[in-house]
PDB file of C-alpha atoms in Angstrom:
ATOM      1  CA  MET A   1     140.705 244.787  22.196  1.00  0.00           C
ATOM      2  CA  PRO A   2     143.024 247.810  21.511  1.00  0.00           C
ATOM      3  CA  HIS A   3     145.362 245.565  19.473  1.00  0.00           C
ATOM      4  CA  SER A   4     142.424 244.074  17.576  1.00  0.00           C
ATOM      5  CA  GLU A   5     141.019 247.558  16.850  1.00  0.00           C
ATOM      6  CA  GLY A   6     144.271 248.434  15.070  1.00  0.00           C
ATOM      7  CA  LEU A   7     144.159 245.210  13.052  1.00  0.00           C
ATOM      8  CA  ILE A   8     140.496 245.713  12.125  1.00  0.00           C
ATOM      9  CA  SER A   9     141.254 249.251  10.968  1.00  0.00           C
ATOM     10  CA  ALA A  10     144.263 248.010   8.966  1.00  0.00           C
ATOM     11  CA  TYR A  11     142.082 245.293   7.406  1.00  0.00           C
ATOM     12  CA  LEU A  12     139.472 247.855   6.322  1.00  0.00           C
ATOM     13  CA  ASP A  13     142.178 250.108   4.818  1.00  0.00           C
ATOM     14  CA  ALA A  14     143.669 247.225   2.829  1.00  0.00           C
ATOM     15  CA  PHE A  15     140.200 245.961   1.863  1.00  0.00           C
ATOM     16  CA  LEU A  16     139.209 249.340   0.382  1.00  0.00           C
ATOM     17  CA  GLU A  17     142.533 249.533  -1.466  1.00  0.00           C
ATOM     18  CA  VAL A  18     142.047 246.068  -3.005  1.00  0.00           C
ATOM     19  CA  ASN A  19     138.447 247.012  -3.821  1.00  0.00           C
ATOM     20  CA  LYS A  20     139.755 249.560  -6.338  1.00  0.00           C
ATOM     21  CA  VAL A  21     141.027 246.623  -8.412  1.00  0.00           C
ATOM     22  CA  ILE A  22     138.680 243.745  -7.477  1.00  0.00           C
ATOM     23  CA  ASN A  23     135.027 244.450  -6.772  1.00  0.00           C
ATOM     24  CA  LEU A  24     134.535 243.340  -3.161  1.00  0.00           C
ATOM     25  CA  THR A  25     131.971 245.948  -2.102  1.00  0.00           C
ATOM     26  CA  ARG A  26     129.909 248.747  -3.662  1.00  0.00           C
ATOM     27  CA  ILE A  27     130.822 250.950  -0.661  1.00  0.00           C
ATOM     28  CA  THR A  28     133.962 252.965  -1.419  1.00  0.00           C
ATOM     29  CA  ASP A  29     133.688 255.733   1.202  1.00  0.00           C
ATOM     30  CA  TYR A  30     135.755 254.973   4.333  1.00  0.00           C
ATOM     31  CA  GLU A  31     133.201 256.278   6.848  1.00  0.00           C
ATOM     32  CA  GLN A  32     130.358 254.341   5.207  1.00  0.00           C
ATOM     33  CA  ALA A  33     132.495 251.194   5.016  1.00  0.00           C
ATOM     34  CA  ASN A  34     133.462 251.578   8.667  1.00  0.00           C
ATOM     35  CA  LEU A  35     129.785 251.869   9.620  1.00  0.00           C
ATOM     36  CA  LEU A  36     128.260 249.212   7.355  1.00  0.00           C
ATOM     37  CA  HIS A  37     131.114 246.697   7.430  1.00  0.00           C
ATOM     38  CA  VAL A  38     133.064 247.102  10.676  1.00  0.00           C
ATOM     39  CA  GLU A  39     130.507 248.523  13.129  1.00  0.00           C
ATOM     40  CA  ASP A  40     127.759 246.313  11.700  1.00  0.00           C
ATOM     41  CA  SER A  41     130.012 243.236  11.949  1.00  0.00           C
ATOM     42  CA  LEU A  42     130.876 243.942  15.587  1.00  0.00           C
ATOM     43  CA  ALA A  43     127.196 244.418  16.500  1.00  0.00           C
ATOM     44  CA  ALA A  44     127.019 240.682  17.266  1.00  0.00           C
ATOM     45  CA  LEU A  45     130.302 240.422  19.211  1.00  0.00           C
ATOM     46  CA  GLY A  46     128.359 239.811  22.439  1.00  0.00           C
ATOM     47  CA  GLU A  47     126.462 236.937  20.828  1.00  0.00           C
ATOM     48  CA  LEU A  48     129.701 235.451  19.478  1.00  0.00           C
ATOM     49  CA  GLU A  49     131.375 235.648  22.885  1.00  0.00           C
ATOM     50  CA  ALA A  50     128.339 233.947  24.480  1.00  0.00           C
ATOM     51  CA  ALA A  51     128.536 231.011  22.035  1.00  0.00           C
ATOM     52  CA  PRO A  52     130.270 227.728  22.931  1.00  0.00           C
ATOM     53  CA  GLU A  53     134.076 227.651  22.716  1.00  0.00           C
ATOM     54  CA  GLY A  54     135.508 226.345  19.463  1.00  0.00           C
ATOM     55  CA  LEU A  55     135.868 226.987  15.765  1.00  0.00           C
ATOM     56  CA  TYR A  56     133.970 229.923  14.246  1.00  0.00           C
ATOM     57  CA  GLY A  57     132.755 230.026  10.642  1.00  0.00           C
ATOM     58  CA  ASP A  58     131.398 232.956   8.628  1.00  0.00           C
ATOM     59  CA  LEU A  59     129.012 231.774   5.900  1.00  0.00           C
ATOM     60  CA  GLY A  60     128.882 233.765   2.655  1.00  0.00           C
ATOM     61  CA  SER A  61     131.749 235.865   3.947  1.00  0.00           C
ATOM     62  CA  GLY A  62     132.361 237.826   0.710  1.00  0.00           C
ATOM     63  CA  GLY A  63     134.973 240.439   1.558  1.00  0.00           C
ATOM     64  CA  GLY A  64     135.453 239.048   5.065  1.00  0.00           C
ATOM     65  CA  PHE A  65     132.574 240.703   6.939  1.00  0.00           C
ATOM     66  CA  PRO A  66     131.476 240.028   9.621  1.00  0.00           C
ATOM     67  CA  GLY A  67     134.050 237.224   9.920  1.00  0.00           C
ATOM     68  CA  VAL A  68     137.321 239.156  10.071  1.00  0.00           C
ATOM     69  CA  PRO A  69     136.302 241.848  12.600  1.00  0.00           C
ATOM     70  CA  LEU A  70     134.583 239.262  14.819  1.00  0.00           C
ATOM     71  CA  ALA A  71     137.530 236.853  14.690  1.00  0.00           C
ATOM     72  CA  LEU A  72     140.044 239.610  15.453  1.00  0.00           C
ATOM     73  CA  ALA A  73     137.943 241.090  18.281  1.00  0.00           C
ATOM     74  CA  SER A  74     137.211 237.696  19.888  1.00  0.00           C
ATOM     75  CA  GLY A  75     140.529 235.953  19.227  1.00  0.00           C
ATOM     76  CA  ARG A  76     138.681 232.901  17.873  1.00  0.00           C
ATOM     77  CA  GLN A  77     140.060 230.565  15.237  1.00  0.00           C
ATOM     78  CA  ALA A  78     137.922 231.268  12.193  1.00  0.00           C
ATOM     79  CA  VAL A  79     137.092 230.037   8.689  1.00  0.00           C
ATOM     80  CA  LEU A  80     135.634 232.422   6.099  1.00  0.00           C
ATOM     81  CA  VAL A  81     133.349 230.503   3.730  1.00  0.00           C
ATOM     82  CA  ASP A  82     132.477 231.827   0.270  1.00  0.00           C
ATOM     83  CA  SER A  83     132.195 230.146  -3.125  1.00  0.00           C
ATOM     84  CA  VAL A  84     133.508 233.198  -5.043  1.00  0.00           C
ATOM     85  CA  LYS A  85     137.162 232.218  -5.385  1.00  0.00           C
ATOM     86  CA  LYS A  86     138.282 235.669  -6.576  1.00  0.00           C
ATOM     87  CA  LYS A  87     137.007 237.263  -3.357  1.00  0.00           C
ATOM     88  CA  MET A  88     138.575 234.614  -1.146  1.00  0.00           C
ATOM     89  CA  ARG A  89     141.971 235.039  -2.883  1.00  0.00           C
ATOM     90  CA  ALA A  90     141.817 238.791  -2.287  1.00  0.00           C
ATOM     91  CA  VAL A  91     140.867 238.319   1.373  1.00  0.00           C
ATOM     92  CA  GLU A  92     143.622 235.718   1.853  1.00  0.00           C
ATOM     93  CA  GLY A  93     146.164 238.211   0.536  1.00  0.00           C
ATOM     94  CA  ILE A  94     145.089 240.852   3.070  1.00  0.00           C
ATOM     95  CA  LEU A  95     145.081 238.354   5.963  1.00  0.00           C
ATOM     96  CA  ALA A  96     148.621 237.254   5.034  1.00  0.00           C
ATOM     97  CA  GLU A  97     149.748 240.883   4.811  1.00  0.00           C
ATOM     98  CA  LEU A  98     148.424 241.499   8.351  1.00  0.00           C
ATOM     99  CA  GLY A  99     149.994 238.276   9.657  1.00  0.00           C
ATOM    100  CA  VAL A 100     146.698 236.765  10.838  1.00  0.00           C
ATOM    101  CA  ASP A 101     146.359 234.063   8.165  1.00  0.00           C
ATOM    102  CA  GLU A 102     146.967 231.269  10.690  1.00  0.00           C
ATOM    103  CA  GLN A 103     144.108 232.433  12.924  1.00  0.00           C
ATOM    104  CA  ILE A 104     141.728 233.229  10.042  1.00  0.00           C
ATOM    105  CA  THR A 105     141.616 230.867   7.067  1.00  0.00           C
ATOM    106  CA  THR A 106     139.319 230.625   4.044  1.00  0.00           C
ATOM    107  CA  TYR A 107     137.225 227.981   2.287  1.00  0.00           C
ATOM    108  CA  ASP A 108     136.392 228.851  -1.323  1.00  0.00           C
ATOM    109  CA  GLY A 109     133.608 226.363  -1.959  1.00  0.00           C
ATOM    110  CA  ARG A 110     129.923 225.729  -1.370  1.00  0.00           C
ATOM    111  CA  ILE A 111     128.575 225.529   2.169  1.00  0.00           C
ATOM    112  CA  GLU A 112     127.012 222.131   1.405  1.00  0.00           C
ATOM    113  CA  ASP A 113     130.402 220.710   0.326  1.00  0.00           C
ATOM    114  CA  LEU A 114     132.047 221.953   3.520  1.00  0.00           C
ATOM    115  CA  ALA A 115     129.250 220.368   5.574  1.00  0.00           C
ATOM    116  CA  ALA A 116     129.768 217.033   3.820  1.00  0.00           C
ATOM    117  CA  ALA A 117     133.544 217.207   4.351  1.00  0.00           C
ATOM    118  CA  GLN A 118     133.568 218.546   7.925  1.00  0.00           C
ATOM    119  CA  PRO A 119     130.248 217.755   9.633  1.00  0.00           C
ATOM    120  CA  GLY A 120     129.800 219.051  13.171  1.00  0.00           C
ATOM    121  CA  SER A 121     133.110 220.892  13.194  1.00  0.00           C
ATOM    122  CA  PHE A 122     131.925 224.405  14.124  1.00  0.00           C
ATOM    123  CA  ALA A 123     130.919 225.793  17.526  1.00  0.00           C
ATOM    124  CA  VAL A 124     129.450 228.973  16.083  1.00  0.00           C
ATOM    125  CA  LEU A 125     128.522 230.356  12.653  1.00  0.00           C
ATOM    126  CA  THR A 126     127.501 233.784  11.398  1.00  0.00           C
ATOM    127  CA  ALA A 127     125.491 234.732   8.315  1.00  0.00           C
ATOM    128  CA  ARG A 128     124.941 238.336   7.261  1.00  0.00           C
ATOM    129  CA  ALA A 129     122.532 239.215   4.427  1.00  0.00           C
ATOM    130  CA  LEU A 130     123.012 235.749   2.947  1.00  0.00           C
ATOM    131  CA  SER A 131     119.642 234.033   2.588  1.00  0.00           C
ATOM    132  CA  SER A 132     116.247 233.456   4.192  1.00  0.00           C
ATOM    133  CA  LEU A 133     116.188 232.098   7.743  1.00  0.00           C
ATOM    134  CA  PRO A 134     114.841 228.630   6.738  1.00  0.00           C
ATOM    135  CA  ALA A 135     117.691 228.233   4.207  1.00  0.00           C
ATOM    136  CA  LEU A 136     120.297 229.445   6.714  1.00  0.00           C
ATOM    137  CA  LEU A 137     119.107 227.006   9.382  1.00  0.00           C
ATOM    138  CA  GLU A 138     119.325 224.118   6.943  1.00  0.00           C
ATOM    139  CA  LEU A 139     122.801 225.113   5.716  1.00  0.00           C
ATOM    140  CA  ALA A 140     124.134 225.656   9.239  1.00  0.00           C
ATOM    141  CA  SER A 141     122.766 222.571  11.006  1.00  0.00           C
ATOM    142  CA  PRO A 142     125.136 219.911   9.580  1.00  0.00           C
ATOM    143  CA  LEU A 143     128.168 222.172  10.132  1.00  0.00           C
ATOM    144  CA  LEU A 144     127.416 222.804  13.818  1.00  0.00           C
ATOM    145  CA  GLN A 145     128.357 220.682  16.784  1.00  0.00           C
ATOM    146  CA  MET A 146     125.490 219.840  19.157  1.00  0.00           C
ATOM    147  CA  GLY A 147     124.745 222.957  21.206  1.00  0.00           C
ATOM    148  CA  GLY A 148     126.463 225.167  18.602  1.00  0.00           C
ATOM    149  CA  HIS A 149     125.059 228.567  17.635  1.00  0.00           C
ATOM    150  CA  LEU A 150     124.076 230.245  14.366  1.00  0.00           C
ATOM    151  CA  ILE A 151     124.075 234.065  14.546  1.00  0.00           C
ATOM    152  CA  CYS A 152     121.992 235.719  11.799  1.00  0.00           C
ATOM    153  CA  TYR A 153     122.166 239.401  10.881  1.00  0.00           C
ATOM    154  CA  LYS A 154     118.955 240.726   9.349  1.00  0.00           C
ATOM    155  CA  ALA A 155     117.768 244.203   8.364  1.00  0.00           C
ATOM    156  CA  GLN A 156     114.213 243.152   9.206  1.00  0.00           C
ATOM    157  CA  VAL A 157     112.445 239.865   9.821  1.00  0.00           C
ATOM    158  CA  PRO A 158     108.865 239.530   8.546  1.00  0.00           C
ATOM    159  CA  ASP A 159     106.531 237.417  10.707  1.00  0.00           C
ATOM    160  CA  ASP A 160     106.053 234.870   7.914  1.00  0.00           C
ATOM    161  CA  GLU A 161     109.826 234.354   7.642  1.00  0.00           C
ATOM    162  CA  LEU A 162     110.032 233.779  11.412  1.00  0.00           C
ATOM    163  CA  ALA A 163     107.152 231.293  11.205  1.00  0.00           C
ATOM    164  CA  SER A 164     108.822 229.451   8.312  1.00  0.00           C
ATOM    165  CA  ALA A 165     112.058 229.408  10.307  1.00  0.00           C
ATOM    166  CA  ARG A 166     110.252 227.792  13.259  1.00  0.00           C
ATOM    167  CA  TYR A 167     109.081 224.979  10.990  1.00  0.00           C
ATOM    168  CA  ALA A 168     112.481 224.578   9.288  1.00  0.00           C
ATOM    169  CA  GLY A 169     114.225 224.668  12.654  1.00  0.00           C
ATOM    170  CA  GLY A 170     112.073 221.795  13.845  1.00  0.00           C
ATOM    171  CA  GLN A 171     113.106 219.769  10.788  1.00  0.00           C
ATOM    172  CA  VAL A 172     116.848 220.439  11.117  1.00  0.00           C
ATOM    173  CA  GLY A 173     117.235 220.504  14.914  1.00  0.00           C
ATOM    174  CA  MET A 174     117.646 224.283  15.343  1.00  0.00           C
ATOM    175  CA  LYS A 175     115.834 226.473  17.896  1.00  0.00           C
ATOM    176  CA  LEU A 176     115.674 230.275  18.299  1.00  0.00           C
ATOM    177  CA  ILE A 177     117.270 231.232  21.637  1.00  0.00           C
ATOM    178  CA  SER A 178     117.609 235.029  21.356  1.00  0.00           C
ATOM    179  CA  SER A 179     116.610 238.001  19.217  1.00  0.00           C
ATOM    180  CA  ARG A 180     117.820 241.581  19.600  1.00  0.00           C
ATOM    181  CA  GLU A 181     117.105 244.743  17.641  1.00  0.00           C
ATOM    182  CA  LEU A 182     119.509 247.672  17.417  1.00  0.00           C
ATOM    183  CA  ARG A 183     120.432 250.738  15.381  1.00  0.00           C
ATOM    184  CA  LEU A 184     123.927 251.528  14.179  1.00  0.00           C
ATOM    185  CA  SER A 185     125.572 254.803  15.201  1.00  0.00           C
ATOM    186  CA  ASP A 186     124.085 256.676  12.226  1.00  0.00           C
ATOM    187  CA  GLY A 187     120.772 256.420  14.085  1.00  0.00           C
ATOM    188  CA  GLU A 188     119.066 255.031  10.996  1.00  0.00           C
ATOM    189  CA  THR A 189     120.396 251.600  10.070  1.00  0.00           C
ATOM    190  CA  LYS A 190     118.333 248.923  11.834  1.00  0.00           C
ATOM    191  CA  ARG A 191     119.593 245.433  12.567  1.00  0.00           C
ATOM    192  CA  THR A 192     118.072 242.342  14.113  1.00  0.00           C
ATOM    193  CA  ILE A 193     120.483 239.758  15.521  1.00  0.00           C
ATOM    194  CA  LEU A 194     118.925 236.300  15.872  1.00  0.00           C
ATOM    195  CA  VAL A 195     120.675 233.373  17.532  1.00  0.00           C
ATOM    196  CA  TYR A 196     119.679 229.768  16.869  1.00  0.00           C
ATOM    197  CA  GLN A 197     121.078 226.767  18.737  1.00  0.00           C
ATOM    198  CA  LYS A 198     121.479 223.230  17.459  1.00  0.00           C
ATOM    199  CA  VAL A 199     119.383 221.222  19.904  1.00  0.00           C
ATOM    200  CA  SER A 200     118.907 217.893  18.091  1.00  0.00           C
ATOM    201  CA  GLU A 201     119.811 215.969  14.958  1.00  0.00           C
ATOM    202  CA  ALA A 202     117.925 216.760  11.772  1.00  0.00           C
ATOM    203  CA  HIS A 203     114.906 214.687  10.702  1.00  0.00           C
ATOM    204  CA  LEU A 204     116.268 214.487   7.151  1.00  0.00           C
ATOM    205  CA  LYS A 205     119.666 213.725   5.634  1.00  0.00           C
ATOM    206  CA  LEU A 206     121.774 216.870   5.435  1.00  0.00           C
ATOM    207  CA  PRO A 207     123.287 218.505   3.528  1.00  0.00           C
ATOM    208  CA  ARG A 208     120.828 218.211   0.659  1.00  0.00           C
ATOM    209  CA  ARG A 209     122.072 218.777  -2.900  1.00  0.00           C
ATOM    210  CA  ILE A 210     123.736 222.115  -3.592  1.00  0.00           C
ATOM    211  CA  GLY A 211     121.195 224.924  -3.938  1.00  0.00           C
ATOM    212  CA  MET A 212     118.238 222.948  -2.571  1.00  0.00           C
ATOM    213  CA  ALA A 213     118.111 224.921   0.706  1.00  0.00           C
ATOM    214  CA  GLN A 214     117.533 228.139  -1.241  1.00  0.00           C
ATOM    215  CA  LYS A 215     115.451 226.813  -4.150  1.00  0.00           C
ATOM    216  CA  HIS A 216     113.230 224.471  -2.130  1.00  0.00           C
ATOM    217  CA  PRO A 217     113.376 225.649   1.516  1.00  0.00           C
ATOM    218  CA  LEU A 218     111.763 223.657   4.301  1.00  0.00           C
ATOM    219  CA  VAL A 219     108.745 225.888   4.886  1.00  0.00           C
ATOM    220  CA  GLY A 220     106.005 223.387   5.728  1.00  0.00           C
TER     221      GLY A 220
END
């Protein structure tokens, strides 16, 4: 971990430098970025380490959070997935600069296209502030191997979203296996970490057309 801490810190430094030229985050203060990007990312390290061995993917990775800190801290082979090519190019440049571009690679396309091209190829996925739980479960299911985990970061989870996720999970073969609430070190920022496991094949053909998971979620 000491070596990875240095790399994570170097990544954040380079990320904030690049952010002056390319808009990767609205957070420009180092301490705030360290809290809301690095500390927040590492909040689910325990869940990642408990997931099955194998390839790790970060969905909607943006500037590389939580994917880069989690990959560096865990040593896992990782793929950062985001359709904004400009962001992925910037992240690739930083990863190459740090010499970790063989461990952590990028995919600059839609999640649905990756699922069609590489079904069942991931052991574990993360999604932070990306979409509703029903949409995330649908997007993740075809990418995951059987028994694979989806780790979702949420600020808060309304009861109706959890209920919709139960229904969607039943349709796409995903089941909630753990939920944990925490506060970051500022004492204010709340997070809920939910882990879903792929327990069966989906009852419908996945992936659906691009955007369908968000526009027409499986909510019963």
